Short mmCIF file of C-alpha atoms and ligand atoms in Angstrom, two decimals:
data_model
loop_
_atom_site.label_atom_id
_atom_site.label_comp_id
_atom_site.label_asym_id
_atom_site.label_seq_id
_atom_site.Cartn_x
_atom_site.Cartn_y
_atom_site.Cartn_z
CA UNK A 1 9.54 -33.68 -33.55
CA UNK A 2 12.62 -32.09 -35.07
CA UNK A 3 12.16 -29.58 -37.88
CA UNK A 4 15.82 -28.87 -38.72
CA UNK A 5 15.32 -30.40 -42.18
CA UNK A 6 12.11 -28.41 -42.78
CA UNK A 7 13.98 -25.22 -41.87
CA UNK A 8 16.70 -26.11 -44.39
CA UNK A 9 14.16 -26.86 -47.12
CA UNK A 10 11.86 -23.93 -46.38
CA UNK A 11 14.24 -21.00 -45.89
CA UNK A 12 17.06 -19.49 -47.96
CA UNK A 13 20.57 -20.54 -46.90
CA UNK A 14 21.30 -17.05 -45.47
CA UNK A 15 18.40 -17.30 -43.05
CA UNK A 16 19.23 -20.89 -42.09
CA UNK A 17 22.79 -19.76 -41.30
CA UNK A 18 21.39 -16.91 -39.27
CA UNK A 19 19.22 -19.26 -37.17
CA UNK A 20 22.12 -21.65 -36.58
CA UNK A 21 24.42 -18.76 -35.59
CA UNK A 22 21.74 -17.30 -33.31
CA UNK A 23 21.29 -20.73 -31.69
CA UNK A 24 25.04 -20.88 -31.04
CA UNK A 25 25.06 -17.43 -29.39
CA UNK A 26 22.05 -18.41 -27.24
CA UNK A 27 23.79 -21.54 -26.05
CA UNK A 28 26.90 -19.55 -25.10
CA UNK A 29 24.80 -16.99 -23.16
CA UNK A 30 22.68 -19.72 -21.57
CA UNK A 31 19.51 -18.14 -23.00
CA UNK A 32 16.58 -20.05 -24.41
CA UNK A 33 15.97 -19.02 -28.02
CA UNK A 34 12.96 -19.84 -30.19
CA UNK A 35 11.58 -19.21 -33.63
CA UNK A 36 7.90 -18.35 -33.14
CA UNK A 37 4.62 -17.33 -34.75
CA UNK A 38 3.70 -17.23 -38.41
CA UNK A 39 6.98 -18.53 -39.80
CA UNK A 40 6.67 -21.75 -37.75
CA UNK A 41 3.12 -22.24 -39.00
CA UNK A 42 4.20 -21.61 -42.59
CA UNK A 43 7.27 -23.89 -42.38
CA UNK A 44 4.93 -26.71 -41.32
CA UNK A 45 2.53 -25.85 -44.13
CA UNK A 46 5.30 -25.56 -46.72
CA UNK A 47 4.34 -21.92 -47.43
CA UNK A 48 6.99 -19.30 -48.13
CA UNK A 49 7.49 -16.89 -45.21
CA UNK A 50 10.70 -14.95 -44.61
CA UNK A 51 9.51 -12.96 -41.57
CA UNK A 52 11.68 -14.31 -38.78
CA UNK A 53 10.32 -13.70 -35.28
CA UNK A 54 12.58 -14.87 -32.47
CA UNK A 55 11.85 -15.00 -28.76
CA UNK A 56 14.68 -15.02 -26.27
CA UNK A 57 14.46 -16.04 -22.62
CA UNK A 58 16.97 -13.45 -21.46
CA UNK A 59 18.00 -9.92 -22.23
CA UNK A 60 17.15 -9.15 -25.85
CA UNK A 61 19.47 -6.18 -26.12
CA UNK A 62 22.62 -7.98 -25.02
CA UNK A 63 21.71 -11.13 -26.97
CA UNK A 64 20.91 -9.18 -30.14
CA UNK A 65 24.03 -7.05 -29.63
CA UNK A 66 26.27 -10.15 -29.55
CA UNK A 67 24.56 -11.57 -32.62
CA UNK A 68 24.77 -8.28 -34.54
CA UNK A 69 28.55 -8.23 -33.94
CA UNK A 70 28.98 -11.73 -35.35
CA UNK A 71 26.88 -11.01 -38.44
CA UNK A 72 28.01 -7.41 -38.98
CA UNK A 73 24.31 -6.63 -38.81
CA UNK A 74 22.66 -3.32 -38.05
CA UNK A 75 20.85 -3.42 -34.72
CA UNK A 76 17.87 -1.27 -33.80
CA UNK A 77 16.86 -2.01 -30.21
CA UNK A 78 13.80 -0.80 -28.29
CA UNK A 79 14.78 -1.72 -24.72
CA UNK A 80 11.52 -0.29 -23.34
CA UNK A 81 9.59 -2.89 -25.33
CA UNK A 82 12.22 -5.63 -25.02
CA UNK A 83 12.45 -5.86 -28.81
CA UNK A 84 15.17 -5.50 -31.41
CA UNK A 85 15.49 -5.75 -35.16
CA UNK A 86 18.58 -6.97 -36.94
CA UNK A 87 19.28 -6.06 -40.56
CA UNK A 88 22.07 -7.44 -42.67
CA UNK A 89 22.41 -7.56 -46.47
CA UNK A 90 18.84 -7.93 -47.75
CA UNK A 91 17.62 -9.72 -44.64
CA UNK A 92 16.10 -8.88 -41.30
CA UNK A 93 14.86 -10.61 -38.15
CA UNK A 94 12.86 -9.46 -35.14
CA UNK A 95 13.84 -10.51 -31.66
CA UNK A 96 11.74 -10.06 -28.51
CA UNK A 97 12.11 -10.95 -24.86
CA UNK A 98 9.74 -13.74 -23.79
CA UNK A 99 6.80 -12.09 -22.06
CA UNK A 100 3.43 -12.61 -20.53
CA UNK A 101 0.51 -10.30 -21.10
CA UNK A 102 -2.50 -9.32 -19.09
CA UNK A 103 -5.42 -7.23 -20.28
CA UNK A 104 -6.58 -4.57 -17.84
CA UNK A 105 -9.76 -4.06 -19.83
CA UNK A 106 -11.14 -5.30 -23.14
CA UNK A 107 -9.81 -3.43 -26.17
CA UNK A 108 -6.87 -1.93 -24.29
CA UNK A 109 -3.34 -2.84 -25.22
CA UNK A 110 -1.99 -5.50 -22.86
CA UNK A 111 0.24 -4.92 -19.85
CA UNK A 112 3.47 -6.76 -20.49
CA UNK A 113 6.00 -8.37 -18.13
CA UNK A 114 8.94 -10.69 -18.73
CA UNK A 115 8.06 -14.36 -18.94
CA UNK A 116 9.24 -17.56 -20.55
CA UNK A 117 8.43 -19.32 -23.80
CA UNK A 118 5.35 -20.97 -22.23
CA UNK A 119 3.77 -17.66 -21.20
CA UNK A 120 4.84 -16.12 -24.48
CA UNK A 121 3.05 -18.78 -26.51
CA UNK A 122 0.00 -18.68 -24.25
CA UNK A 123 -0.55 -14.94 -24.92
CA UNK A 124 -0.97 -15.61 -28.65
CA UNK A 125 -4.07 -15.65 -30.81
CA UNK A 126 -4.55 -19.12 -32.32
CA UNK A 127 -3.06 -22.57 -31.78
CA UNK A 128 -1.55 -22.56 -35.28
CA UNK A 129 0.32 -19.35 -34.39
CA UNK A 130 1.33 -20.53 -30.91
CA UNK A 131 4.04 -23.02 -31.81
CA UNK A 132 7.78 -22.46 -31.47
CA UNK A 133 10.96 -24.09 -32.71
CA UNK A 134 13.94 -24.26 -30.35
CA UNK A 135 17.09 -22.76 -31.77
CA UNK A 136 19.59 -23.04 -28.89
CA UNK A 137 22.26 -25.41 -30.18
CA UNK A 138 21.68 -28.77 -28.48
CA UNK A 139 17.93 -28.73 -29.12
CA UNK A 140 18.04 -26.94 -32.48
CA UNK A 141 14.93 -27.69 -34.56
CA UNK A 142 12.71 -29.17 -31.79
CA UNK A 143 9.05 -28.22 -32.15
CA UNK A 144 7.26 -26.87 -29.08
CA UNK A 145 3.54 -27.37 -29.47
CA UNK A 146 1.68 -27.05 -26.15
CA UNK A 147 -1.75 -26.17 -27.54
CA UNK A 148 -2.29 -28.67 -30.34
CA UNK A 149 -1.24 -26.34 -33.16
CA UNK A 150 0.09 -29.13 -35.34
CA UNK A 151 -3.13 -31.14 -35.01
CA UNK A 152 -5.11 -27.99 -35.90
CA UNK A 153 -2.93 -27.43 -38.96
CA UNK A 154 -3.74 -30.98 -40.04
CA UNK A 155 -7.45 -30.48 -39.31
CA UNK A 156 -7.32 -27.08 -41.04
CA UNK A 157 -8.78 -25.43 -37.93
CA UNK A 158 -8.49 -21.94 -36.51
CA UNK A 159 -8.79 -22.30 -32.73
CA UNK A 160 -8.23 -19.82 -29.90
CA UNK A 161 -6.18 -20.82 -26.85
CA UNK A 162 -8.65 -19.80 -24.17
CA UNK A 163 -12.24 -18.62 -23.84
CA UNK A 164 -11.47 -14.94 -23.17
CA UNK A 165 -9.32 -14.54 -26.25
CA UNK A 166 -11.68 -12.38 -28.31
CA UNK A 167 -12.71 -10.37 -25.26
CA UNK A 168 -9.06 -9.60 -24.45
CA UNK A 169 -8.38 -8.56 -28.01
CA UNK A 170 -11.28 -8.22 -30.43
CA UNK A 171 -8.91 -7.54 -33.36
CA UNK A 172 -8.40 -11.31 -33.26
CA UNK A 173 -11.84 -11.56 -34.86
CA UNK A 174 -10.40 -10.02 -38.01
CA UNK A 175 -7.27 -12.13 -37.70
CA UNK A 176 -9.31 -15.36 -37.45
CA UNK A 177 -11.20 -14.46 -40.61
CA UNK A 178 -8.01 -13.51 -42.42
CA UNK A 179 -6.20 -16.79 -41.63
CA UNK A 180 -9.31 -18.86 -42.32
CA UNK A 181 -9.73 -17.38 -45.77
CA UNK A 182 -6.03 -17.20 -46.65
CA UNK A 183 -5.33 -20.81 -45.72
CA UNK A 184 -8.72 -22.26 -46.67
CA UNK A 185 -9.17 -23.41 -43.07
CA UNK A 186 -12.32 -23.32 -40.94
CA UNK A 187 -12.82 -21.44 -37.69
CA UNK A 188 -13.70 -24.38 -35.38
CA UNK A 189 -17.23 -24.36 -33.88
CA UNK A 190 -16.48 -23.22 -30.29
CA UNK A 191 -14.09 -20.54 -31.54
CA UNK A 192 -16.76 -19.39 -33.99
CA UNK A 193 -19.35 -19.22 -31.23
CA UNK A 194 -17.03 -17.09 -29.07
CA UNK A 195 -16.09 -14.98 -32.08
CA UNK A 196 -19.76 -14.16 -32.69
CA UNK A 197 -20.23 -13.28 -29.02
CA UNK A 198 -17.12 -11.11 -29.22
CA UNK A 199 -18.25 -9.03 -32.20
CA UNK A 200 -19.75 -6.44 -29.86
CA UNK A 201 -16.29 -6.06 -28.31
CA UNK A 202 -15.09 -4.53 -31.58
CA UNK A 203 -16.67 -1.34 -30.23
CA UNK A 204 -13.93 -1.27 -27.60
CA UNK A 205 -11.18 -1.20 -30.23
CA UNK A 206 -9.87 2.12 -31.55
CA UNK A 207 -10.49 3.13 -35.18
CA UNK A 208 -6.72 3.05 -35.74
CA UNK A 209 -6.49 -0.59 -34.76
CA UNK A 210 -9.52 -1.51 -36.86
CA UNK A 211 -8.00 0.31 -39.83
CA UNK A 212 -4.79 -1.65 -39.34
CA UNK A 213 -6.75 -4.93 -39.47
CA UNK A 214 -8.60 -3.79 -42.58
CA UNK A 215 -5.29 -2.89 -44.21
CA UNK A 216 -3.95 -6.36 -43.41
CA UNK A 217 -7.04 -7.90 -45.02
CA UNK A 218 -6.53 -5.75 -48.11
CA UNK A 219 -2.92 -6.92 -48.39
CA UNK A 220 -4.07 -10.53 -48.75
CA UNK A 221 -3.85 -11.99 -52.26
CA UNK A 222 -7.68 -12.36 -52.40
CA UNK A 223 -9.06 -9.84 -49.87
CA UNK A 224 -12.62 -10.24 -51.15
CA UNK A 225 -12.79 -13.70 -49.55
CA UNK A 226 -12.17 -12.34 -46.06
CA UNK A 227 -14.51 -9.39 -46.69
CA UNK A 228 -17.28 -11.73 -47.77
CA UNK A 229 -16.83 -13.84 -44.65
CA UNK A 230 -16.65 -10.73 -42.46
CA UNK A 231 -19.90 -9.49 -44.02
CA UNK A 232 -21.58 -12.85 -43.45
CA UNK A 233 -20.58 -12.80 -39.77
CA UNK A 234 -21.65 -9.19 -39.20
CA UNK A 235 -18.05 -8.10 -38.64
CA UNK A 236 -17.79 -5.84 -41.69
CA UNK A 237 -20.95 -4.03 -40.55
CA UNK A 238 -19.06 -3.06 -37.39
CA UNK A 239 -16.84 -0.84 -39.54
CA UNK A 240 -19.90 0.64 -41.19
CA UNK A 241 -23.37 -0.91 -41.51
CA UNK A 242 -23.62 -0.05 -45.21
CA UNK A 243 -20.41 -1.83 -46.26
CA UNK A 244 -20.98 -4.95 -48.33
CA UNK A 245 -18.78 -7.95 -49.09
CA UNK A 246 -20.90 -9.21 -51.98
CA UNK A 247 -20.50 -10.44 -55.58
CA UNK A 248 -20.34 -6.87 -56.83
CA UNK A 249 -17.27 -6.24 -54.69
CA UNK A 250 -15.66 -9.55 -55.65
CA UNK A 251 -16.03 -8.74 -59.35
CA UNK A 252 -14.48 -5.28 -58.85
CA UNK A 253 -11.56 -6.61 -56.83
CA UNK A 254 -10.84 -9.21 -59.52
CA UNK A 255 -10.94 -6.49 -62.21
CA UNK A 256 -8.76 -4.23 -60.07
CA UNK A 257 -6.08 -6.92 -59.99
CA UNK A 258 -6.34 -7.38 -63.76
CA UNK A 259 -5.98 -3.64 -64.21
CA UNK A 260 -2.86 -3.23 -62.08
CA UNK A 261 -1.15 -6.59 -62.84
CA UNK A 262 1.62 -7.60 -62.32
CA UNK A 263 1.51 -5.26 -59.28
CA UNK A 264 -1.27 -5.79 -56.75
CA UNK A 265 -3.77 -2.90 -56.56
CA UNK A 266 -2.87 0.04 -54.32
CA UNK A 267 -4.50 -0.16 -50.91
CA UNK A 268 -6.45 3.01 -51.77
CA UNK A 269 -7.96 1.38 -54.86
CA UNK A 270 -9.37 -1.47 -52.79
CA UNK A 271 -10.58 0.95 -50.09
CA UNK A 272 -12.21 3.14 -52.73
CA UNK A 273 -14.05 0.15 -54.22
CA UNK A 274 -15.15 -1.01 -50.78
CA UNK A 275 -16.51 2.42 -49.86
CA UNK A 276 -17.73 3.81 -53.17
CA UNK A 277 -21.32 2.64 -52.67
CA UNK A 278 -21.63 4.64 -49.44
CA UNK A 279 -23.44 7.96 -49.51
CA UNK A 280 -21.35 11.09 -49.03
CA UNK A 281 -22.42 11.32 -45.36
CA UNK A 282 -21.68 7.67 -44.70
CA UNK A 283 -18.25 7.95 -46.34
CA UNK A 284 -17.43 11.03 -44.30
CA UNK A 285 -18.30 9.27 -41.05
CA UNK A 286 -16.22 6.26 -42.03
CA UNK A 287 -13.22 8.43 -42.88
CA UNK A 288 -13.47 10.15 -39.51
CA UNK A 289 -13.50 6.81 -37.74
CA UNK A 290 -10.74 4.99 -39.62
CA UNK A 291 -8.43 7.96 -40.19
CA UNK A 292 -6.62 6.72 -43.29
CA UNK A 293 -3.35 8.36 -44.30
CA UNK A 294 -3.78 11.65 -46.20
CA UNK A 295 -3.24 10.20 -49.68
CA UNK A 296 -5.93 7.55 -49.16
CA UNK A 297 -8.32 10.14 -47.73
CA UNK A 298 -7.69 12.43 -50.69
CA UNK A 299 -8.42 9.60 -53.11
CA UNK A 300 -11.68 8.77 -51.32
CA UNK A 301 -12.70 12.44 -51.39
CA UNK A 302 -11.91 12.53 -55.12
CA UNK A 303 -14.13 9.49 -55.65
CA UNK A 304 -16.99 11.28 -53.87
CA UNK A 305 -16.49 14.39 -56.02
CA UNK A 306 -16.29 12.49 -59.32
CA UNK A 307 -19.49 10.64 -58.45
CA UNK A 308 -21.28 14.00 -58.54
CA UNK A 309 -20.03 14.59 -62.12
CA UNK A 310 -20.99 11.22 -63.53
CA UNK A 311 -24.01 12.48 -65.52
CA UNK A 312 -21.79 14.80 -67.53
CA UNK A 313 -19.44 11.90 -68.27
CA UNK A 314 -22.20 10.02 -70.08
CA UNK A 315 -23.26 13.04 -72.16
CA UNK A 316 -22.82 11.91 -75.79
CA UNK A 317 -21.73 15.38 -76.95
CA UNK A 318 -18.71 15.44 -74.61
CA UNK A 319 -15.48 16.05 -76.58
CA UNK A 320 -12.05 14.67 -75.62
CA UNK A 321 -11.08 18.11 -74.30
CA UNK A 322 -14.33 18.13 -72.31
CA UNK A 323 -13.40 14.76 -70.79
CA UNK A 324 -9.95 16.14 -69.98
CA UNK A 325 -11.33 19.25 -68.32
CA UNK A 326 -13.80 17.19 -66.30
CA UNK A 327 -11.27 14.65 -65.03
CA UNK A 328 -8.09 16.72 -64.80
CA UNK A 329 -6.78 17.06 -61.25
CA UNK A 330 -8.36 13.92 -59.83
CA UNK A 331 -6.02 11.29 -58.49
CA UNK A 332 -5.57 8.47 -61.07
CA UNK A 333 -6.39 5.85 -58.41
CA UNK A 334 -9.73 7.58 -57.76
CA UNK A 335 -10.44 7.46 -61.50
CA UNK A 336 -9.47 3.79 -61.65
CA UNK A 337 -11.92 3.08 -58.83
CA UNK A 338 -14.77 4.91 -60.56
CA UNK A 339 -13.92 3.20 -63.85
CA UNK A 340 -14.08 -0.23 -62.18
CA UNK A 341 -17.25 0.64 -60.30
CA UNK A 342 -19.22 2.12 -63.23
CA UNK A 343 -22.04 0.15 -64.79
CA UNK A 344 -22.38 2.43 -67.86
CA UNK A 345 -19.89 1.35 -70.58
CA UNK A 346 -19.58 4.86 -72.11
CA UNK A 347 -18.45 6.38 -68.79
CA UNK A 348 -16.00 3.53 -68.25
CA UNK A 349 -14.54 3.94 -71.73
CA UNK A 350 -14.12 7.67 -71.25
CA UNK A 351 -12.24 7.34 -67.99
CA UNK A 352 -10.08 4.68 -69.59
CA UNK A 353 -9.39 6.98 -72.54
CA UNK A 354 -8.44 9.76 -70.15
CA UNK A 355 -6.15 7.55 -68.05
CA UNK A 356 -4.47 5.76 -70.96
CA UNK A 357 -4.30 8.55 -73.50
CA UNK A 358 -5.73 12.00 -72.91
CA UNK A 359 -3.89 12.86 -69.69
CA UNK A 360 -0.52 12.16 -71.35
CA UNK A 361 -1.09 14.50 -74.30
CA UNK A 362 1.22 17.50 -74.25
CA UNK A 363 1.63 20.52 -76.48
CA UNK A 364 4.83 20.73 -78.54
CA UNK A 365 5.22 24.43 -77.70
CA UNK A 366 6.29 25.33 -74.18
CA UNK A 367 5.59 28.47 -72.16
CA UNK A 368 9.05 29.74 -73.13
CA UNK A 369 8.23 29.26 -76.85
CA UNK A 370 5.03 31.26 -76.40
CA UNK A 371 6.89 34.04 -74.59
CA UNK A 372 9.33 34.20 -77.52
CA UNK A 373 6.34 34.45 -79.84
CA UNK A 374 5.26 37.53 -77.91
CA UNK A 375 2.47 36.09 -75.74
CA UNK A 376 2.46 38.04 -72.51
CA UNK A 377 2.92 36.32 -69.11
CA UNK A 378 -0.69 36.47 -67.95
CA UNK A 379 -1.96 34.73 -71.11
CA UNK A 380 0.57 31.92 -71.44
CA UNK A 381 -1.29 29.38 -69.35
CA UNK A 382 -4.57 30.14 -71.09
CA UNK A 383 -2.98 29.76 -74.56
CA UNK A 384 -1.26 26.50 -73.53
CA UNK A 385 -4.60 25.16 -72.31
CA UNK A 386 -6.41 26.02 -75.50
CA UNK A 387 -3.55 24.53 -77.53
CA UNK A 388 -3.79 21.33 -75.53
CA UNK A 389 -7.57 21.26 -75.97
CA UNK A 390 -7.19 21.74 -79.71
CA UNK A 391 -4.70 18.86 -79.77
CA UNK A 392 -7.01 16.66 -77.68
CA UNK A 393 -9.86 17.29 -80.12
CA UNK A 394 -7.62 16.53 -83.10
CA UNK A 395 -7.78 20.11 -84.46
CA UNK A 396 -4.00 20.37 -84.47
CA UNK A 397 -1.45 17.63 -84.78
CA UNK A 398 2.06 19.02 -85.17
CA UNK A 399 4.32 21.76 -83.85
CA UNK A 400 3.78 23.70 -87.12
CA UNK A 401 0.00 23.47 -86.58
CA UNK A 402 0.51 24.88 -83.09
CA UNK A 403 2.62 27.79 -84.30
CA UNK A 404 0.06 28.59 -87.01
CA UNK A 405 -2.79 28.29 -84.50
CA UNK A 406 -1.13 30.70 -82.04
CA UNK A 407 -0.40 33.20 -84.82
CA UNK A 408 -3.97 33.07 -86.11
CA UNK A 409 -5.35 33.61 -82.62
CA UNK A 410 -3.06 36.54 -82.08
CA UNK A 411 -4.31 38.35 -85.14
N1 CTP B 1 -0.12 -12.26 -32.43
C1 CTP B 1 -1.18 -12.50 -31.57
N2 CTP B 1 -2.23 -11.63 -31.48
C2 CTP B 1 -2.26 -10.51 -32.24
C3 CTP B 1 -1.20 -10.22 -33.12
C4 CTP B 1 -0.15 -11.14 -33.20
O1 CTP B 1 -1.17 -13.52 -30.89
N3 CTP B 1 -3.29 -9.67 -32.13
C5 CTP B 1 1.00 -13.23 -32.48
C6 CTP B 1 0.73 -14.47 -33.31
O2 CTP B 1 1.39 -15.55 -32.68
C7 CTP B 1 1.40 -14.17 -34.63
C8 CTP B 1 2.60 -13.33 -34.18
O3 CTP B 1 2.15 -12.62 -33.04
O4 CTP B 1 1.79 -15.36 -35.28
C9 CTP B 1 3.13 -12.37 -35.21
O5 CTP B 1 2.12 -11.45 -35.60
P1 CTP B 1 1.88 -11.09 -37.12
O6 CTP B 1 3.16 -10.72 -37.75
O7 CTP B 1 0.72 -10.16 -37.19
O8 CTP B 1 1.35 -12.48 -37.65
P2 CTP B 1 1.89 -13.63 -38.57
O9 CTP B 1 1.44 -14.93 -37.98
O10 CTP B 1 3.32 -13.47 -38.89
O11 CTP B 1 0.91 -13.42 -39.75
P3 CTP B 1 1.03 -13.08 -41.23
O12 CTP B 1 1.35 -14.37 -41.88
O13 CTP B 1 -0.32 -12.55 -41.56
O14 CTP B 1 2.11 -12.02 -41.31
#
């Protein structure tokens, strides 16, 4: 089967030219060159994917070097890993030497040695990701499909290549769920059986790798689908037994997207919604295990701290300046999470008021103005705060009001 036409239809002209040029260089060097992985799957499915992964049977550095010269592309090579990335204009492509992998023990990263396209495809996760397209000039566009990937695409099946797949690499459990839910496929019965048996193997995977998988799930357009499936299979519970992928979460994720549209929600917002029903102790344990970047951790800590203040937020006598004082200093994403999570409308409305209005309110007078008016250094911040509070509560509205207010207070 030749996919040259599909490549032309599915990719922008710049990338098609790149593949043709790369195929020409490969032919000259006598190297085998292949387009592999997700982009092949997505070309066959007619889904947009611009992430070009190439495998070369030969020396990646010299091949990529020759190609970079022709394209005036920037080359970043990692000879130790046999990989290179080319960047030119707004485009990029990853190139790797064909390899085979063996797993010394479950959960460990694989030992790698040079191989050919067969071994390179065999080391992959699922049949639909283990197809390649030849690029070397005379065979440009030919599909290589040794494991029935095309048939599985037609059947809408996620299937592993061999029985030890999930034992070798338990992160594939998360990947299977992610592809199944993204593509509306089904994990085929034997693969599902082995996946369930492999769930225990998730204990052999480091927290960093699990976090990476969770982040990939949360970057999906509808992450709640994969989380629901992961919960149903007992996979989410492996991250923490109290995490839930239920209707509550689905509703919050949908609202989160409405709130941040047209941008997708920040990763931290999704993580905060996923974890906000944990107790403080549970959340702390989870944070220790997954080791999110500092900003995400700070947001999750803020969520825990705001939760303690929620009673005050529903106090009817709370003034706008009281809301400001209560919520000032918390990360806006943490406040968004609490707002989306809250059942009590009054608390939700107050956080919304703070985020949309109150936190942007500024005094007309600056510290320098106050200094000119004779307020001494140590008091400036205090006076600015009380001015801002008076503004928030509608007691003063204009610069003149502020000047009058400061003068009255000084007397
Ligand atoms: N791969 C694998 N096992 C893994 C990770 C990756 O076999 N644990 C292989 C798959 O063949 C995959 C390719 O490496 O297609 C590239 O990995 P990645 O970029 O994670 O996957 P994509 O298929 O490009 O997926 P996505 O569409 O989610 O980016």
